[in-house]
Amino acid sequence: MMANILAASGGVKQIICINWGTKYGAPFINRLYAMVARNITPPFTFTCFNDNFEGLRPEILCEDLPPLNIADMPTNTPGIWQKSRLWGPKLGNLKGPVLFLDLDIVIVGSLDSFFEVGEPDDVILARNQTTPFERLGQTSLFRFPVGKLVPLQQKFAANPQGIADEYRFEQRFVTRNAPGGVKLFPRRWVLHFRQDCHWTFPLNYFFEPRLPADARVVLFPRSLLPQHAIDGQYGYRGRVDTPLGHIRRLFNGDRREKNPLRYLRHYIRPAPWVAEHWRE
């Protein structure tokens, strides 16, 4: 199966990412490239579509952000709709299947498997673990052939706010509307840090987050970044603290999360394995 997929891309595993603005930038992009390089069998390319190429490693292929003919992007939506730039007819000089990776993921195993599933023309997404009763893909990691998603870009461009209001997340829009439908990568390949690695209360006070042996990639959606997991901080609203110190804050009122049960659940011990993998 891999032979067919790679034949459609000139024998090369093509990895892409996208960056705009100042939230992530060169440190995240360089770190992602390094993780890819450690966890893939060559030959491969790593292309970043970006609005600022300063500070990037020389191995990274730099391309301007793909054009998007939309005057007003959606507002008040949780979806990352700038990713729709990747749904156009061209992505630089790339042809055939590409594997998209978000900048804030942690790669913990081989990426080769993601080029061994399905056919070259398939759209294949990671499975979204937060909606177990809905067959929903996750666009933090997904593979698609360049140009296959043009109908999605056209539909989105015709009514950006309406599409965002109806689907909320771009991954739901892709899952429901990709030409020919979508396939999903095996569930345990791509894990959600909070759901798959973080222990539930009260075990989160005694054990550091776990890394299942069959994982290839760990996602850090929303406000919890890999550095937070390394430090033992539950996202931007959390604090680095000892287990006892965190519990004391429950009683002295020195806490940002007002719901007591949610506050107790939102504690993590530092995760050294994240630091081991999330590095250049």
Short mmCIF file of C-alpha atoms in Angstrom, two decimals:
data_model
loop_
_atom_site.label_atom_id
_atom_site.label_comp_id
_atom_site.label_asym_id
_atom_site.label_seq_id
_atom_site.Cartn_x
_atom_site.Cartn_y
_atom_site.Cartn_z
CA MET A 1 0.00 0.00 0.00
CA MET A 2 2.84 2.41 0.83
CA ALA A 3 4.28 1.93 -2.65
CA ASN A 4 1.06 3.19 -4.22
CA ILE A 5 0.88 6.21 -1.93
CA LEU A 6 4.51 7.20 -2.42
CA ALA A 7 4.32 6.65 -6.17
CA ALA A 8 1.69 9.41 -6.27
CA SER A 9 4.11 11.81 -4.57
CA GLY A 10 7.30 10.98 -6.45
CA GLY A 11 8.50 8.43 -3.91
CA VAL A 12 8.73 11.02 -1.12
CA LYS A 13 6.79 11.29 2.15
CA GLN A 14 5.48 14.85 2.12
CA ILE A 15 4.90 16.56 5.48
CA ILE A 16 3.30 20.00 5.66
CA CYS A 17 2.40 22.52 8.35
CA ILE A 18 0.99 26.03 8.42
CA ASN A 19 1.79 29.08 10.55
CA TRP A 20 0.47 32.63 10.68
CA GLY A 21 0.75 35.40 13.22
CA THR A 22 2.90 35.25 16.35
CA LYS A 23 1.37 32.54 18.56
CA TYR A 24 3.81 29.81 17.47
CA GLY A 25 6.54 30.84 15.02
CA ALA A 26 10.03 29.49 14.39
CA PRO A 27 10.61 27.62 17.69
CA PHE A 28 7.52 25.47 17.19
CA ILE A 29 8.20 24.92 13.49
CA ASN A 30 11.85 23.95 14.04
CA ARG A 31 10.89 21.62 16.86
CA LEU A 32 8.23 19.97 14.72
CA TYR A 33 10.73 19.44 11.89
CA ALA A 34 13.20 17.83 14.31
CA MET A 35 10.56 15.46 15.66
CA VAL A 36 9.55 14.49 12.13
CA ALA A 37 13.17 13.86 11.11
CA ARG A 38 13.72 11.57 14.09
CA ASN A 39 10.57 9.58 13.44
CA ILE A 40 10.35 9.02 9.69
CA THR A 41 12.16 6.88 7.16
CA PRO A 42 13.63 9.05 4.36
CA PRO A 43 13.16 10.34 1.80
CA PHE A 44 10.80 13.01 3.06
CA THR A 45 10.15 16.71 2.67
CA PHE A 46 8.92 19.17 5.27
CA THR A 47 7.13 22.23 3.89
CA CYS A 48 5.92 25.11 6.01
CA PHE A 49 3.34 27.55 4.64
CA ASN A 50 4.06 30.70 6.57
CA ASP A 51 3.93 34.49 6.73
CA ASN A 52 7.36 34.81 8.40
CA PHE A 53 10.38 32.65 7.56
CA GLU A 54 12.85 34.27 9.95
CA GLY A 55 14.72 31.83 12.17
CA LEU A 56 13.68 28.63 10.40
CA ARG A 57 16.06 25.73 9.92
CA PRO A 58 17.56 25.46 6.42
CA GLU A 59 16.10 21.97 5.92
CA ILE A 60 12.57 23.40 6.00
CA LEU A 61 11.01 24.20 2.64
CA CYS A 62 9.35 27.60 2.97
CA GLU A 63 6.26 28.63 1.04
CA ASP A 64 4.03 31.68 1.34
CA LEU A 65 0.58 31.15 2.80
CA PRO A 66 -1.71 29.80 0.06
CA PRO A 67 -4.16 32.44 -1.14
CA LEU A 68 -7.66 32.55 0.26
CA ASN A 69 -10.18 34.80 -1.42
CA ILE A 70 -12.19 35.65 1.70
CA ALA A 71 -12.60 39.23 2.86
CA ASP A 72 -13.89 38.43 6.36
CA MET A 73 -12.97 35.25 8.19
CA PRO A 74 -15.49 33.86 10.70
CA THR A 75 -15.63 35.39 14.16
CA ASN A 76 -16.71 33.92 17.51
CA THR A 77 -15.95 30.38 16.37
CA PRO A 78 -13.73 27.71 17.97
CA GLY A 79 -12.65 26.35 14.57
CA ILE A 80 -9.20 27.07 13.09
CA TRP A 81 -10.55 28.19 9.74
CA GLN A 82 -7.24 29.54 8.43
CA LYS A 83 -6.45 25.90 7.68
CA SER A 84 -8.84 26.26 4.75
CA ARG A 85 -5.91 27.82 2.88
CA LEU A 86 -4.58 24.28 2.47
CA TRP A 87 -7.71 23.15 0.63
CA GLY A 88 -6.84 25.00 -2.59
CA PRO A 89 -5.74 23.59 -5.96
CA LYS A 90 -2.01 24.12 -5.32
CA LEU A 91 0.37 23.75 -2.41
CA GLY A 92 3.66 25.06 -3.72
CA ASN A 93 5.22 22.40 -5.93
CA LEU A 94 3.77 19.48 -3.99
CA LYS A 95 1.82 16.77 -5.80
CA GLY A 96 -0.12 13.82 -4.47
CA PRO A 97 -0.71 12.88 -0.81
CA VAL A 98 0.56 15.19 1.95
CA LEU A 99 0.45 14.62 5.71
CA PHE A 100 -0.53 17.75 7.63
CA LEU A 101 0.68 18.21 11.21
CA ASP A 102 -0.30 20.89 13.72
CA LEU A 103 2.58 22.82 15.26
CA ASP A 104 1.77 21.92 18.88
CA ILE A 105 1.71 18.14 18.59
CA VAL A 106 4.31 15.80 20.11
CA ILE A 107 5.60 12.98 17.90
CA VAL A 108 6.46 9.92 19.98
CA GLY A 109 6.67 7.16 17.33
CA SER A 110 7.17 6.42 13.67
CA LEU A 111 5.21 8.45 11.12
CA ASP A 112 5.76 5.83 8.40
CA SER A 113 2.47 4.14 9.29
CA PHE A 114 0.51 7.20 8.16
CA PHE A 115 1.72 6.54 4.61
CA GLU A 116 0.75 2.86 4.72
CA VAL A 117 -3.02 3.21 5.16
CA GLY A 118 -5.60 3.69 2.42
CA GLU A 119 -5.17 4.77 -1.18
CA PRO A 120 -3.35 7.81 -2.64
CA ASP A 121 -6.62 9.63 -3.29
CA ASP A 122 -8.05 9.10 0.21
CA VAL A 123 -8.67 11.80 2.79
CA ILE A 124 -7.69 10.22 6.11
CA LEU A 125 -7.98 11.98 9.47
CA ALA A 126 -6.99 11.19 13.01
CA ARG A 127 -10.01 10.12 15.03
CA ASN A 128 -11.46 12.79 17.31
CA GLN A 129 -11.54 11.25 20.77
CA THR A 130 -13.66 13.99 22.37
CA THR A 131 -16.81 12.88 20.51
CA PRO A 132 -17.01 9.09 21.01
CA PHE A 133 -20.60 8.90 19.72
CA GLU A 134 -19.87 10.89 16.56
CA ARG A 135 -17.69 9.66 13.73
CA LEU A 136 -15.57 12.79 13.64
CA GLY A 137 -12.09 13.34 12.29
CA GLN A 138 -9.35 15.50 13.78
CA THR A 139 -7.43 17.87 11.51
CA SER A 140 -4.46 18.23 13.84
CA LEU A 141 -3.13 15.32 11.77
CA PHE A 142 -4.61 14.31 8.44
CA ARG A 143 -3.55 13.13 5.00
CA PHE A 144 -5.05 14.29 1.74
CA PRO A 145 -4.02 14.62 -1.91
CA VAL A 146 -3.22 18.14 -3.05
CA GLY A 147 -6.27 19.66 -4.76
CA LYS A 148 -8.79 17.09 -3.49
CA LEU A 149 -10.39 19.54 -1.07
CA VAL A 150 -11.02 22.38 -3.53
CA PRO A 151 -14.83 21.88 -3.29
CA LEU A 152 -14.57 22.45 0.47
CA GLN A 153 -12.67 25.69 -0.01
CA GLN A 154 -15.21 26.90 -2.54
CA LYS A 155 -18.14 26.04 -0.29
CA PHE A 156 -16.49 27.72 2.70
CA ALA A 157 -15.54 30.84 0.72
CA ALA A 158 -19.14 31.27 -0.41
CA ASN A 159 -20.39 31.61 3.18
CA PRO A 160 -17.56 31.62 5.76
CA GLN A 161 -19.56 32.72 8.78
CA GLY A 162 -22.50 30.47 7.94
CA ILE A 163 -20.26 27.42 7.58
CA ALA A 164 -18.46 28.21 10.84
CA ASP A 165 -21.75 28.69 12.68
CA GLU A 166 -23.16 25.42 11.34
CA TYR A 167 -20.13 23.18 11.85
CA ARG A 168 -18.25 25.13 14.59
CA PHE A 169 -15.00 23.24 13.96
CA GLU A 170 -13.21 22.96 10.61
CA GLN A 171 -12.61 19.28 11.27
CA ARG A 172 -16.34 18.61 11.39
CA PHE A 173 -16.75 20.47 8.09
CA VAL A 174 -13.99 18.37 6.50
CA THR A 175 -15.38 15.11 7.91
CA ARG A 176 -18.88 15.79 6.64
CA ASN A 177 -18.03 17.30 3.24
CA ALA A 178 -14.77 15.86 1.88
CA PRO A 179 -15.32 14.55 -1.68
CA GLY A 180 -15.73 10.77 -1.53
CA GLY A 181 -15.94 10.81 2.27
CA VAL A 182 -13.15 10.33 4.78
CA LYS A 183 -11.34 7.48 6.45
CA LEU A 184 -9.88 7.53 9.95
CA PHE A 185 -6.46 6.42 11.16
CA PRO A 186 -6.43 3.78 13.94
CA ARG A 187 -7.65 5.23 17.21
CA ARG A 188 -4.55 4.53 19.31
CA TRP A 189 -2.08 6.05 16.86
CA VAL A 190 -3.06 9.62 17.66
CA LEU A 191 -3.85 10.36 21.30
CA HIS A 192 -5.40 13.33 23.10
CA PHE A 193 -3.18 14.35 26.03
CA ARG A 194 -5.98 15.24 28.43
CA GLN A 195 -8.11 12.21 27.61
CA ASP A 196 -5.51 9.51 26.99
CA CYS A 197 -2.47 10.51 29.05
CA HIS A 198 -3.77 12.52 32.02
CA TRP A 199 -4.94 10.50 35.04
CA THR A 200 -8.39 11.21 36.43
CA PHE A 201 -8.89 12.52 39.97
CA PRO A 202 -7.51 11.50 42.43
CA LEU A 203 -4.83 9.50 40.56
CA ASN A 204 -3.60 12.68 38.86
CA TYR A 205 -2.06 13.70 42.21
CA PHE A 206 -0.01 10.52 42.49
CA PHE A 207 1.09 9.61 38.95
CA GLU A 208 2.68 11.58 36.15
CA PRO A 209 0.86 11.51 32.80
CA ARG A 210 1.30 8.20 31.02
CA LEU A 211 2.41 7.50 27.45
CA PRO A 212 0.71 4.42 25.94
CA ALA A 213 3.17 2.20 24.09
CA ASP A 214 1.24 2.15 20.80
CA ALA A 215 1.05 5.94 20.41
CA ARG A 216 2.65 7.68 17.44
CA VAL A 217 1.46 11.25 18.05
CA VAL A 218 -0.01 13.08 21.05
CA LEU A 219 -2.29 16.08 20.50
CA PHE A 220 -2.49 19.10 22.78
CA PRO A 221 -5.76 20.81 21.81
CA ARG A 222 -7.06 24.08 23.18
CA SER A 223 -5.08 25.85 25.90
CA LEU A 224 -2.77 23.08 27.14
CA LEU A 225 0.55 23.15 25.30
CA PRO A 226 3.42 20.63 25.51
CA GLN A 227 5.43 23.02 27.70
CA HIS A 228 2.59 23.10 30.19
CA ALA A 229 2.71 19.30 30.43
CA ILE A 230 6.48 19.40 30.90
CA ASP A 231 6.13 21.93 33.73
CA GLY A 232 3.09 20.33 35.36
CA GLN A 233 0.70 23.19 34.56
CA TYR A 234 -2.86 22.50 33.39
CA GLY A 235 -2.95 25.05 30.59
CA TYR A 236 -2.85 28.81 30.82
CA ARG A 237 -5.28 28.90 33.73
CA GLY A 238 -3.29 26.41 35.76
CA ARG A 239 -0.22 26.86 37.95
CA VAL A 240 2.91 24.85 38.57
CA ASP A 241 2.50 23.49 42.08
CA THR A 242 3.01 20.46 44.28
CA PRO A 243 0.04 18.14 44.80
CA LEU A 244 -0.37 19.36 48.39
CA GLY A 245 0.04 22.99 47.36
CA HIS A 246 -2.64 22.62 44.72
CA ILE A 247 -5.07 21.08 47.23
CA ARG A 248 -4.38 23.86 49.75
CA ARG A 249 -5.47 26.44 47.20
CA LEU A 250 -8.87 24.77 47.14
CA PHE A 251 -9.46 25.93 50.72
CA ASN A 252 -7.69 29.29 50.79
CA GLY A 253 -9.50 30.66 47.72
CA ASP A 254 -6.28 31.29 45.79
CA ARG A 255 -7.40 29.62 42.58
CA ARG A 256 -8.58 30.71 39.15
CA GLU A 257 -10.97 27.80 38.60
CA LYS A 258 -14.02 28.34 40.82
CA ASN A 259 -15.66 24.91 40.41
CA PRO A 260 -14.08 22.74 43.17
CA LEU A 261 -14.35 19.39 41.39
CA ARG A 262 -13.06 20.80 38.12
CA TYR A 263 -10.23 22.46 40.01
CA LEU A 264 -9.18 19.12 41.55
CA ARG A 265 -9.36 17.40 38.17
CA HIS A 266 -7.25 20.10 36.57
CA TYR A 267 -3.98 19.12 38.19
CA ILE A 268 -1.13 17.33 36.45
CA ARG A 269 2.26 16.25 37.62
CA PRO A 270 5.17 17.10 35.27
CA ALA A 271 5.50 14.76 32.28
CA PRO A 272 9.22 14.16 31.56
CA TRP A 273 8.45 12.06 28.47
CA VAL A 274 6.99 15.13 26.77
CA ALA A 275 10.30 16.95 27.17
CA GLU A 276 12.13 13.89 25.86
CA HIS A 277 10.21 14.00 22.58
CA TRP A 278 9.31 17.71 22.20
CA ARG A 279 12.76 19.06 21.34
CA GLU A 280 14.93 19.95 18.39
#
